[in-house]
Coordinates of C-alpha atoms and ligand atoms in Angstrom, one line a residue:
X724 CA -25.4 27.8 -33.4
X725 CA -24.6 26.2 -36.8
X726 CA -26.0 25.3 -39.6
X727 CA -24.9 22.6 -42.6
X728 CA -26.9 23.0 -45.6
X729 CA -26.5 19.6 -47.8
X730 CA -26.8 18.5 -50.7
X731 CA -28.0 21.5 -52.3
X732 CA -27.5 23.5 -55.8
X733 CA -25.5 26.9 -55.2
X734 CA -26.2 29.5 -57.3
X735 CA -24.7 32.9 -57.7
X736 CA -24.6 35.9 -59.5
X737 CA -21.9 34.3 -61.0
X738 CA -21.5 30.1 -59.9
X739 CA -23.3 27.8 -60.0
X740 CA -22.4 24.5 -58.6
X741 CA -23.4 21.4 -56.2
X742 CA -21.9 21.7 -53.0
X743 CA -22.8 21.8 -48.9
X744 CA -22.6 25.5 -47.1
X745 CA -21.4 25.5 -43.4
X746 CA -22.8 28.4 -41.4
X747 CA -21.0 29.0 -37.4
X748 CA -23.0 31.7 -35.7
X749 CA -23.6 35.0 -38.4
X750 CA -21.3 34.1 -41.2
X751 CA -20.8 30.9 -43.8
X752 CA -17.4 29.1 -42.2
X753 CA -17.0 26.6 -45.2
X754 CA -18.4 25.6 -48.6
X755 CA -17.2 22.1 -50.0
X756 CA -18.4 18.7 -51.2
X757 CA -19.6 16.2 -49.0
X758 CA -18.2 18.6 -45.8
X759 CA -17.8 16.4 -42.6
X760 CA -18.6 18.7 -39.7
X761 CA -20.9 18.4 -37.1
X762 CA -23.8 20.8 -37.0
X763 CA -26.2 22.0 -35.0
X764 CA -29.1 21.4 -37.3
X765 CA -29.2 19.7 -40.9
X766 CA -30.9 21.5 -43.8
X767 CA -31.3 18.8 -46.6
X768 CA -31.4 20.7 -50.2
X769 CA -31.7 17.8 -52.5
X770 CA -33.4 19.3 -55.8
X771 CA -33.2 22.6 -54.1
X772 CA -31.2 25.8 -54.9
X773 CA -29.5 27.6 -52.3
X774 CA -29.0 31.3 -53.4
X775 CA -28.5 34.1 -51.4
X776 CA -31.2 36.0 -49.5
X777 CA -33.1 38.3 -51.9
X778 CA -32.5 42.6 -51.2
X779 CA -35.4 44.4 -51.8
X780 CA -33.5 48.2 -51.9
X781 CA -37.1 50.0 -52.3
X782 CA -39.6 49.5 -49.6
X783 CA -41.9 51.9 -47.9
X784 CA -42.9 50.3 -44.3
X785 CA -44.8 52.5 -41.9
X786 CA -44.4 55.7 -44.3
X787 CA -46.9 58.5 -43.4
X788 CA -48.3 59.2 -47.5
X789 CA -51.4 60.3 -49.1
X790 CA -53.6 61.1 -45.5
X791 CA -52.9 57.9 -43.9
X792 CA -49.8 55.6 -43.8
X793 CA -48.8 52.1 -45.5
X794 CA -50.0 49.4 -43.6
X795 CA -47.1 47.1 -43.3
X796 CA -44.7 48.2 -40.5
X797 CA -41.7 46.9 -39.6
X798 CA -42.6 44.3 -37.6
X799 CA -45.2 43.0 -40.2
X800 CA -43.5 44.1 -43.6
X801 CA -40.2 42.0 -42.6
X802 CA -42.4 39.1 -41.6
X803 CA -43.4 38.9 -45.0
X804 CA -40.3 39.9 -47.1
X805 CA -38.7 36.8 -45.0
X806 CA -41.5 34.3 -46.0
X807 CA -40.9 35.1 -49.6
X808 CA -37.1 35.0 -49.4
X809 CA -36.0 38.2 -48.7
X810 CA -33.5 38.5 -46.3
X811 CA -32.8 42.6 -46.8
X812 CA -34.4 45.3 -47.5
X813 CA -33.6 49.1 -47.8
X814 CA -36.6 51.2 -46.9
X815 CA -36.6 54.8 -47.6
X816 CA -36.9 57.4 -43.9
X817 CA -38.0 60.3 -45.1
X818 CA -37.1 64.0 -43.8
X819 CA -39.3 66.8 -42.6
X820 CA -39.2 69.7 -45.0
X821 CA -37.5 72.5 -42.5
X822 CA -36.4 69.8 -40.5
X823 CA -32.9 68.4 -40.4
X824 CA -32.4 64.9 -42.2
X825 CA -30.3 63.7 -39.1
X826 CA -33.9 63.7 -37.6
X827 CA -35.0 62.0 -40.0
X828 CA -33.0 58.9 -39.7
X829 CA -33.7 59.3 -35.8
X830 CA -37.6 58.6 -36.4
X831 CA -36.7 55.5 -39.1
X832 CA -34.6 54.0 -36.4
X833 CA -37.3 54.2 -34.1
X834 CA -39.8 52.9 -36.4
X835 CA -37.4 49.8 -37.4
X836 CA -35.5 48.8 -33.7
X837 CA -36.7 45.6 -32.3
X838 CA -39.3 45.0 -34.7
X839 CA -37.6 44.2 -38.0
X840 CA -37.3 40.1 -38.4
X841 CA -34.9 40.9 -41.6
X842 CA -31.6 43.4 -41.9
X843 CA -32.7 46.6 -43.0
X844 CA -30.7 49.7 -44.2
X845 CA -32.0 53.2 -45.0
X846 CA -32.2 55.1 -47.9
X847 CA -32.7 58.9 -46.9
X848 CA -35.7 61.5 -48.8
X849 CA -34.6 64.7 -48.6
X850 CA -37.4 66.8 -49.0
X851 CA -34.9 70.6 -48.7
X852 CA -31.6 71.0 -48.7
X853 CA -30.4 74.6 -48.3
X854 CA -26.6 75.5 -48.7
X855 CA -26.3 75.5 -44.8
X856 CA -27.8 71.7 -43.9
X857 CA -25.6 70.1 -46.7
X858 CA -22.9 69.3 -44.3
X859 CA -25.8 66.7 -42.9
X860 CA -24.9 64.2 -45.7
X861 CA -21.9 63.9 -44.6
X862 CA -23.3 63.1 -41.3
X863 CA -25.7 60.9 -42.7
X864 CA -23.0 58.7 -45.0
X865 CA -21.1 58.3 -41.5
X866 CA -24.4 56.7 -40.3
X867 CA -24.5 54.1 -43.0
X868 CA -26.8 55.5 -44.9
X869 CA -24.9 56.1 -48.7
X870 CA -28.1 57.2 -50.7
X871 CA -30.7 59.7 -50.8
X872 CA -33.9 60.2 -52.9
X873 CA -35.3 63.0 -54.3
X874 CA -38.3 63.2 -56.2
X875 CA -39.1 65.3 -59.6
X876 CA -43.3 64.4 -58.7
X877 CA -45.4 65.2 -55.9
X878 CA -45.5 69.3 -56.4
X879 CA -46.5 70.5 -52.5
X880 CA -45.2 67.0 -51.2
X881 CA -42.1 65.7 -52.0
X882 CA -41.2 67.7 -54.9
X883 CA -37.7 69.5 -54.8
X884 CA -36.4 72.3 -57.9
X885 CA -34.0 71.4 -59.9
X886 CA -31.8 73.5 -57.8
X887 CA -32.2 71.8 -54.4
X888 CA -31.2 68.8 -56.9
X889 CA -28.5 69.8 -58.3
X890 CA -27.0 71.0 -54.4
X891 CA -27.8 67.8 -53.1
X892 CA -26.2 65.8 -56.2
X893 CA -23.1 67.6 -55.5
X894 CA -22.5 67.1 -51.8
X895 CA -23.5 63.5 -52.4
X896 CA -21.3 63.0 -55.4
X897 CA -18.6 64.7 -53.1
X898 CA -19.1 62.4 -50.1
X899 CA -19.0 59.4 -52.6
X900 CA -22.4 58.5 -52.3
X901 CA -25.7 57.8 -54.5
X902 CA -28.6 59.9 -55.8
X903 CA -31.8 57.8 -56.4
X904 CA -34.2 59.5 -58.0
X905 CA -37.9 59.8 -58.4
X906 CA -38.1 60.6 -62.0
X907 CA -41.4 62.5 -63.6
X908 CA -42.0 65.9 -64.6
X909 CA -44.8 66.7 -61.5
X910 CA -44.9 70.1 -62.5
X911 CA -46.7 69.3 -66.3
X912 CA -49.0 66.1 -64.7
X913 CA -50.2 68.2 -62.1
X914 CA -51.9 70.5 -65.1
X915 CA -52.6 67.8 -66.7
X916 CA -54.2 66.2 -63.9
X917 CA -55.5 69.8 -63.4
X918 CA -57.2 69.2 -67.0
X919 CA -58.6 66.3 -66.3
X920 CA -60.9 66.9 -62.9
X921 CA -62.0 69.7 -65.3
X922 CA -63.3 67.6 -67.5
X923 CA -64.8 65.3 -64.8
X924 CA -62.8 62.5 -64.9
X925 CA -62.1 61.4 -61.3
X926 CA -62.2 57.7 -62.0
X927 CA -58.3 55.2 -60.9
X928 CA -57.8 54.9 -64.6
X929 CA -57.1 58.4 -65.0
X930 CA -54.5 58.4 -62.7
X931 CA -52.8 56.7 -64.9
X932 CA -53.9 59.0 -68.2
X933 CA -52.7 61.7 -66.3
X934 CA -48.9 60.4 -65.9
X935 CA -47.5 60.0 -69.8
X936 CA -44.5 57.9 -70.4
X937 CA -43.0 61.2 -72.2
X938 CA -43.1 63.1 -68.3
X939 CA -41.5 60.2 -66.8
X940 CA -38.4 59.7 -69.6
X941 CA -38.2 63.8 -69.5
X942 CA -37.2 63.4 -65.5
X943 CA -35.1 60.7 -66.5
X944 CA -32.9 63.1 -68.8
X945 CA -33.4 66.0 -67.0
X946 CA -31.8 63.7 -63.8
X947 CA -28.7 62.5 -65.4
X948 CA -28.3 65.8 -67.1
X949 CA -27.9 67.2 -63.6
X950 CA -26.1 64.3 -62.2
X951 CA -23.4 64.6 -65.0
X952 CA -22.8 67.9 -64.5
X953 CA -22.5 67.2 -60.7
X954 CA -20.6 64.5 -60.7
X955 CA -23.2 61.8 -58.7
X956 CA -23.8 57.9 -59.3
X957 CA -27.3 57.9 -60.1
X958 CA -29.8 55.3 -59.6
X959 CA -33.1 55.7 -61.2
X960 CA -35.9 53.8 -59.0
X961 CA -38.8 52.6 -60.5
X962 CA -38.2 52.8 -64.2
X963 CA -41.4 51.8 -65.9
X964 CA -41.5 52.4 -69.6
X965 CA -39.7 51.9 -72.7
X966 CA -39.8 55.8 -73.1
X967 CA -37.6 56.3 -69.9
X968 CA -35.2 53.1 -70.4
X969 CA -34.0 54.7 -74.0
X970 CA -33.1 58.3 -71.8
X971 CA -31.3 55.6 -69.7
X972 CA -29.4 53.3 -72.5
X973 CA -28.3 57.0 -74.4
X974 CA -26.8 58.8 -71.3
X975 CA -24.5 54.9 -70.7
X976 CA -23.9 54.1 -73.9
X977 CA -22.1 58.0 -73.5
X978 CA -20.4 56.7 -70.2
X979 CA -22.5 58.3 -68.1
X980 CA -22.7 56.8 -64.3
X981 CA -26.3 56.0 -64.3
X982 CA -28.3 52.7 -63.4
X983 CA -32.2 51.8 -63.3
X984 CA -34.3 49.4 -61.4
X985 CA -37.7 48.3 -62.6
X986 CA -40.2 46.4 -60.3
X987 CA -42.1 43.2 -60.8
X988 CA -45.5 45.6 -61.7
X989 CA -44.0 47.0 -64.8
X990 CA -43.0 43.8 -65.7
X991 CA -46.1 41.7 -65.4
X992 CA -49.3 44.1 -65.0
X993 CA -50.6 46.4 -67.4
X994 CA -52.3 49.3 -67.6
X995 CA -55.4 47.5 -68.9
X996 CA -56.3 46.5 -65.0
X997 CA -57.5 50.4 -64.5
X998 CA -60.2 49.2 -66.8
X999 CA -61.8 46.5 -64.2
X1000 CA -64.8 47.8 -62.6
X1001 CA -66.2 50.2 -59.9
X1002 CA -62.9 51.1 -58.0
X1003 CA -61.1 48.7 -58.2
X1004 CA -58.8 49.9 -60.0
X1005 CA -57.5 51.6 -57.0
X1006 CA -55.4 48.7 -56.3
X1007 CA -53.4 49.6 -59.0
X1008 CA -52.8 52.9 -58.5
X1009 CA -49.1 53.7 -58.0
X1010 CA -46.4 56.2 -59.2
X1011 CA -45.3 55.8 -61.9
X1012 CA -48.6 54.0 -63.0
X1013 CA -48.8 50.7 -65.1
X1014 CA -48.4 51.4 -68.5
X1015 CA -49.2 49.9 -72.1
X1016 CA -48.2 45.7 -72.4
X1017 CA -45.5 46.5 -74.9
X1018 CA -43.6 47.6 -72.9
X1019 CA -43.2 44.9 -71.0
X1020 CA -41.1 42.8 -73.8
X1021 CA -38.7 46.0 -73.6
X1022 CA -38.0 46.1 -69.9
X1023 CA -37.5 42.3 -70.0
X1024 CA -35.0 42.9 -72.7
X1025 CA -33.1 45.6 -70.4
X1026 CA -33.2 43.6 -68.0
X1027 CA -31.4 40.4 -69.6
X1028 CA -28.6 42.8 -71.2
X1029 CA -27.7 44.8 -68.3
X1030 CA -29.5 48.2 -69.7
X1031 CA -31.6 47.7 -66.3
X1032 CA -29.8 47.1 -63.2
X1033 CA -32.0 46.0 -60.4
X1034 CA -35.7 44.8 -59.7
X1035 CA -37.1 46.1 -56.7
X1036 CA -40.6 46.6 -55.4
X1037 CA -41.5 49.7 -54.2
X1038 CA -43.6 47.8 -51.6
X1039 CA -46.2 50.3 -50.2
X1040 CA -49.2 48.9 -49.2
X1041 CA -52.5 50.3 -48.6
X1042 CA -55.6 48.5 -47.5
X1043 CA -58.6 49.1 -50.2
X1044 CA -60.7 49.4 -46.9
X1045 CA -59.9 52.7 -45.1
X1046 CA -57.0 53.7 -47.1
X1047 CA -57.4 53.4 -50.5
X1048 CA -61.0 54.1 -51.2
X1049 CA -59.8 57.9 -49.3
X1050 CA -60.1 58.7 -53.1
X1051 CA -63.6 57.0 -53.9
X1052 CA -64.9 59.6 -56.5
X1053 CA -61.7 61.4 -57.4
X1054 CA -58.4 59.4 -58.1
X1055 CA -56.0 62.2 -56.9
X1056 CA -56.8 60.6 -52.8
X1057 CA -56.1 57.4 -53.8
X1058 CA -53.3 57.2 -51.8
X1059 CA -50.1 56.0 -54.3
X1060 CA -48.4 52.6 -53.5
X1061 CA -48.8 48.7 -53.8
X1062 CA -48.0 45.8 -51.9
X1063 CA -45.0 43.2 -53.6
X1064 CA -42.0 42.7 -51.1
X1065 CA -43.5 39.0 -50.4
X1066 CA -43.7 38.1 -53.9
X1067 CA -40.9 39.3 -55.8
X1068 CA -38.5 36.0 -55.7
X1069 CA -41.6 33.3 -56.6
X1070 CA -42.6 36.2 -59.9
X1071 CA -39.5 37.0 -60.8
X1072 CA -38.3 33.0 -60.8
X1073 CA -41.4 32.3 -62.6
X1074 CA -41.6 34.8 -64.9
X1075 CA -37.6 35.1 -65.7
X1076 CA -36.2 32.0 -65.3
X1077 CA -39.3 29.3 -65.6
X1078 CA -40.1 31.5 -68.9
X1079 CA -36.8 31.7 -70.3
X1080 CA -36.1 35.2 -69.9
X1081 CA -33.2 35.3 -67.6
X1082 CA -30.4 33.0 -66.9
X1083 CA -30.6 31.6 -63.4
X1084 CA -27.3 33.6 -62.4
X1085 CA -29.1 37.1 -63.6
X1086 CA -31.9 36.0 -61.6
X1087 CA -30.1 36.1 -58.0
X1088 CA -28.0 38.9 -59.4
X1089 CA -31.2 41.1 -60.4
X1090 CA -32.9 40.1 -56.4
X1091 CA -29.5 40.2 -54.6
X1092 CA -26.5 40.7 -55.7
X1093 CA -26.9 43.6 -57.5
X1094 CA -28.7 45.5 -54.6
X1095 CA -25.7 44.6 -52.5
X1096 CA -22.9 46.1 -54.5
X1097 CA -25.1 49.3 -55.8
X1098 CA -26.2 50.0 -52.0
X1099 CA -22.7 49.6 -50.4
X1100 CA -23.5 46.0 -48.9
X1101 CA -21.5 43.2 -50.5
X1102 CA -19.6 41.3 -49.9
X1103 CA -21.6 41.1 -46.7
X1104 CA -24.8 40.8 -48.0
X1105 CA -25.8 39.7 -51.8
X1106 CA -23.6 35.9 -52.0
X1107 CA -22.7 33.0 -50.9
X1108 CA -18.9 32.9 -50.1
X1109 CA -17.0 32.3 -47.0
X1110 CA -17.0 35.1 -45.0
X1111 CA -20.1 36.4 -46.2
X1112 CA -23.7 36.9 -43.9
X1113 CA -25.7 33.6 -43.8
X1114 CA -28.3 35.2 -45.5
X1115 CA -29.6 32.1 -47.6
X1116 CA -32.2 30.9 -49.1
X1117 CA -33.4 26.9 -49.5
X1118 CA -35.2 27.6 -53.4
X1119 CA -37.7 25.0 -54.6
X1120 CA -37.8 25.5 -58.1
X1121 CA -40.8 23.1 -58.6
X1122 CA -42.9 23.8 -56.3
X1123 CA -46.0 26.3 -57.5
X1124 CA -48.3 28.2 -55.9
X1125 CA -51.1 30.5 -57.0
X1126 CA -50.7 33.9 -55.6
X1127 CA -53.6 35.0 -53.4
X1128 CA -54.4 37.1 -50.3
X1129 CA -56.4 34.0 -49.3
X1130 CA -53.0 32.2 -49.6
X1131 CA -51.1 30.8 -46.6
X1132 CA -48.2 30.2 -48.3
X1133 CA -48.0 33.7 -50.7
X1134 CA -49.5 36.3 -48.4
X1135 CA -48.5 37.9 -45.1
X1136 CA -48.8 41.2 -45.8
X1137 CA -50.7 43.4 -43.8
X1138 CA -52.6 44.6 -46.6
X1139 CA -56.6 43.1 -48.2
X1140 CA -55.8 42.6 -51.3
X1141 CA -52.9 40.8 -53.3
X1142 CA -52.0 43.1 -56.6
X1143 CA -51.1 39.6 -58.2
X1144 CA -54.2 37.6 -57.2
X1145 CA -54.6 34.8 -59.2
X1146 CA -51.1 34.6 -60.6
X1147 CA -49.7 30.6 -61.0
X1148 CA -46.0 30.9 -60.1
X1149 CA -43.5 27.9 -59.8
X1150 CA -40.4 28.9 -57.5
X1151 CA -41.0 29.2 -53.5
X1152 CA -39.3 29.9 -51.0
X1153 CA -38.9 26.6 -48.7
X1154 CA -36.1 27.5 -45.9
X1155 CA -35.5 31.3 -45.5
X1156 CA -32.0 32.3 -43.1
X1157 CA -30.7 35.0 -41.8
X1158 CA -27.4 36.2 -40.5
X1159 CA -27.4 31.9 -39.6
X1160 CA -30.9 31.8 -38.3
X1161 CA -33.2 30.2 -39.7
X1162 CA -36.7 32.3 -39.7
X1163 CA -39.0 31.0 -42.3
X1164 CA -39.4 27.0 -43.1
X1165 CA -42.1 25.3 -44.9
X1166 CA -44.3 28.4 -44.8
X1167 CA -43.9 29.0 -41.2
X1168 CA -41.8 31.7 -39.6
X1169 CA -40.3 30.2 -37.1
X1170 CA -38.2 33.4 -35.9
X1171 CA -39.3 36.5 -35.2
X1172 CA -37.0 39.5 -34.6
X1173 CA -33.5 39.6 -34.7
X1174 CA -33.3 42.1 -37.9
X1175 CA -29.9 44.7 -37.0
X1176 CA -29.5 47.8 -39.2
X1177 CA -26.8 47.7 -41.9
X1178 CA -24.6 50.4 -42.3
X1179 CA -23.7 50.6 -45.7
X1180 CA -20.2 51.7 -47.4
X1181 CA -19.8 54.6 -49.7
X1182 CA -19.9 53.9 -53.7
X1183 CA -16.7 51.4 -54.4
X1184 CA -16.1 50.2 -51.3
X1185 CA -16.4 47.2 -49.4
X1186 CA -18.8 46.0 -46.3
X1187 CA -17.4 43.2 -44.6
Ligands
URP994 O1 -46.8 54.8 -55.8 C1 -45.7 54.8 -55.2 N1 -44.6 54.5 -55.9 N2 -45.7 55.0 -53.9 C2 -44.5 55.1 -53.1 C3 -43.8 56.4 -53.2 C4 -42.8 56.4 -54.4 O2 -42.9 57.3 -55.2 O3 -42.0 55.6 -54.4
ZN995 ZN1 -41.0 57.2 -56.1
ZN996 ZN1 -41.1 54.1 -53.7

């Protein structure tokens, strides 16, 4: 099969340019002007840009969490990254505390084979790691998978010491891999929280109350701190507060190896929307929660000079029927998570480039490209270059839609509610390939299945 894409506006992380793309079987063959092939089908991208397929590298599909599990799968989470123009994601398998990691990875594999529509990679939790499993990350980086989360919140859940941390960080700074990190002190919110039911306040908004800025920017230092001393990349995920970025911008501007993604959410909601009536501010409740507007303007700012490295989602959906109102009456069952991977290109077009934020190159680099090179995927993933997967995407940059779980063209999401409902955003995405195929045009998906695990490369080297 192959595909010529005309006519069309390539943009980068780095060009930008007018030119047509080739694509024989997997891979783009040839990028010129006015190229003269014949083709198995003709993509016409007049007025279009054609930029890579977005990576989403935090996603939670089918993840057992708070008494139930998020409601997108693989089959139906991929169906929806693809219609919004993401052509990658890396979803996070989690491991058993007691039970080995390897096993881990087995279930994720089993959760993901011949279901995903989109490439998917993994992204390990490691729940324990006692001195005798460690030799399992080396096992695990031979598997492809090159980065493991551990989380400072969630006491009885997820939580590891700072010990199990600073084992892990070692081994994976050893095997050339990356620590991504759940960053808030879950010790001091859980007394808070503690504090809180005394006082009868079981209401969504104090979930957020509960979680200050200063316990999340405390497990950002406390993180890096460890990770210097062990000698491990670190990627913080979900950064979403002034508070935390200035732990992050000290421990670079001291050369310190450490990056942070922020996610559409922090960006563009507020913690305001815990205020809206009854439960509904359920919808909202996620971890780290939304937090005051002002900070906003500064993760913007991080954002457009490099302070922040990546925008993910931390898509985890949970219906508001069945799932979410688990905590009707007291906010600690709510379970934690919101649903995004299908709307991150259209908001963060919109709300970087169509609002002057970020350049248009910063834009694919902050929903592609820099996913690809932290997560050891480029030059395979994250560009368009010869060589390189046909992971493309056919960007109208006028066209707008208004955000809504009633939406056709904005919601496929297995999920009954939209955490952006009402939102106006111009920037869709029209024709959505992967690895050459073509699986989403004009609002239909037009492929289903097909998505192949990715194996990723250590930190610093290349995946061809
Ligand atoms: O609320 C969230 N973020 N749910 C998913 C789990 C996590 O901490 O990333
Ligand atoms: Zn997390
Ligand atoms: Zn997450």
């Amino acid at each position: 099969m192959s595909v010529l894409i005309k006519n069309g506006r390539i943009v980068t992380a780095t060009d930008d340019y007018y030119a047509d793309v080739f694509i024989e079987g997997e891979r783009v063959s040839l990028i010129g002007k006015d190229l003269k092939v014949n083709a198995d089908k003709v993509i016409d991208a007049k007025d279009r840009l054609v930029i890579p397929g977005g990576i989403d590298a935090h996603t939670h599909m089918d993840l057992p969490f708070g008494g139930t599990s998020s409601n997108d799968d693989f089959d139906t989470g991929t169906k929806a990254a693809a219609h919004g123009g993401t052509t990658t994601i890396v979803d996070f398998a989690v491991q058993t505390k007691g039970k080995s990691t390897i096993e881990g990875l087995d279930t994720w594999h089993a959760k993901a084979e011949g279901k995903a529509t989109i490439d998917y990679a993994f992204h390990m939790i490691v729940t324990d790691m006692p001195v005798e499993r460690l030799p399992e990350m080396e096992k695990l980086a031979n598997e492809g998978v090159t980065s493991y989360k551990l989380f400072m919140a969630y006491p009885g859940v997820l939580y590891v010491d700072d010990g199990t941390l600073y084992r892990a960080f070692r081994q994976a700074g050893d095997n050339g891999t990356r620590i991504c990190m759940h960053a808030e002190n879950g010790i001091v919110i859980d007394e808070i929280i503690r504090e809180a039911v005394n006082d009868g306040k079981m209401d969504p908004k104090y979930h957020a109350s509960t979680r200050p800025t200063r316990m999340e920017a405390e497990g950002v230092y406390r993180s890096i701190a460890i990770a210097e001393v062990a000698k491990v990349p670190l990627y913080i995920v979900h950064l979403s507060c002034s508070d935390a970025l200035e732990e992050v911008k000290r421990a670079r501007s001291r050369g310190v190896d450490v990056m942070a993604e922020t996610c559409p959410q922090y960006l563009l909601l507020d913690q305001t929307i815990y205020d809206k009536e009854g439960f509904e501010g359920a919808k909202w409740v996620m971890t780290p929660a939304l937090r005051e507007k002002w900070n906003q303007d500064v993760l913007w700012q991080g954002l457009a000079m490099g302070h922040l490295a990546n925008v993910a989602t931390d898509h985890c959906p949970f219906c508001m029927k069945g799932q979410k109102e688990l905590g009707l009456g007291d906010f600690r069952k709510i379970p934690n998570g919101a649903p995004g991977v299908e709307n991150r290109l259209s908001l963060m077009y919109h709300a970087g480039v169509v609002e002057g934020r970020l350049s248009l190159n910063r834009f694919v680099e902050l929903t592609s490209t820099a996913a690809a090179k932290t997560f050891g995927m480029f030059p395979k993933k994250g560009t368009i270059a010869v060589g390189s997967d046909a992971d493309i995407v056919v960007f109208n940059p006028e066209r707008k839609e208004r955000i809504s779980v009633h939406n056709e063209f904005t919601h496929h999401m297995n999920v009954d509610y939209s955490a952006y409902e009402g939102f106006e955003v111009q920037g869709w995405s029209e024709v959505v390939l992967s690895r050459g195929r073509v699986i989403c045009e004009d609002g239909k998906l037009v492929t289903a299945g097909g998505g192949q695990f990715i194996k990723r490369a250590r930190t610093g080297e290349l995946l061809r």
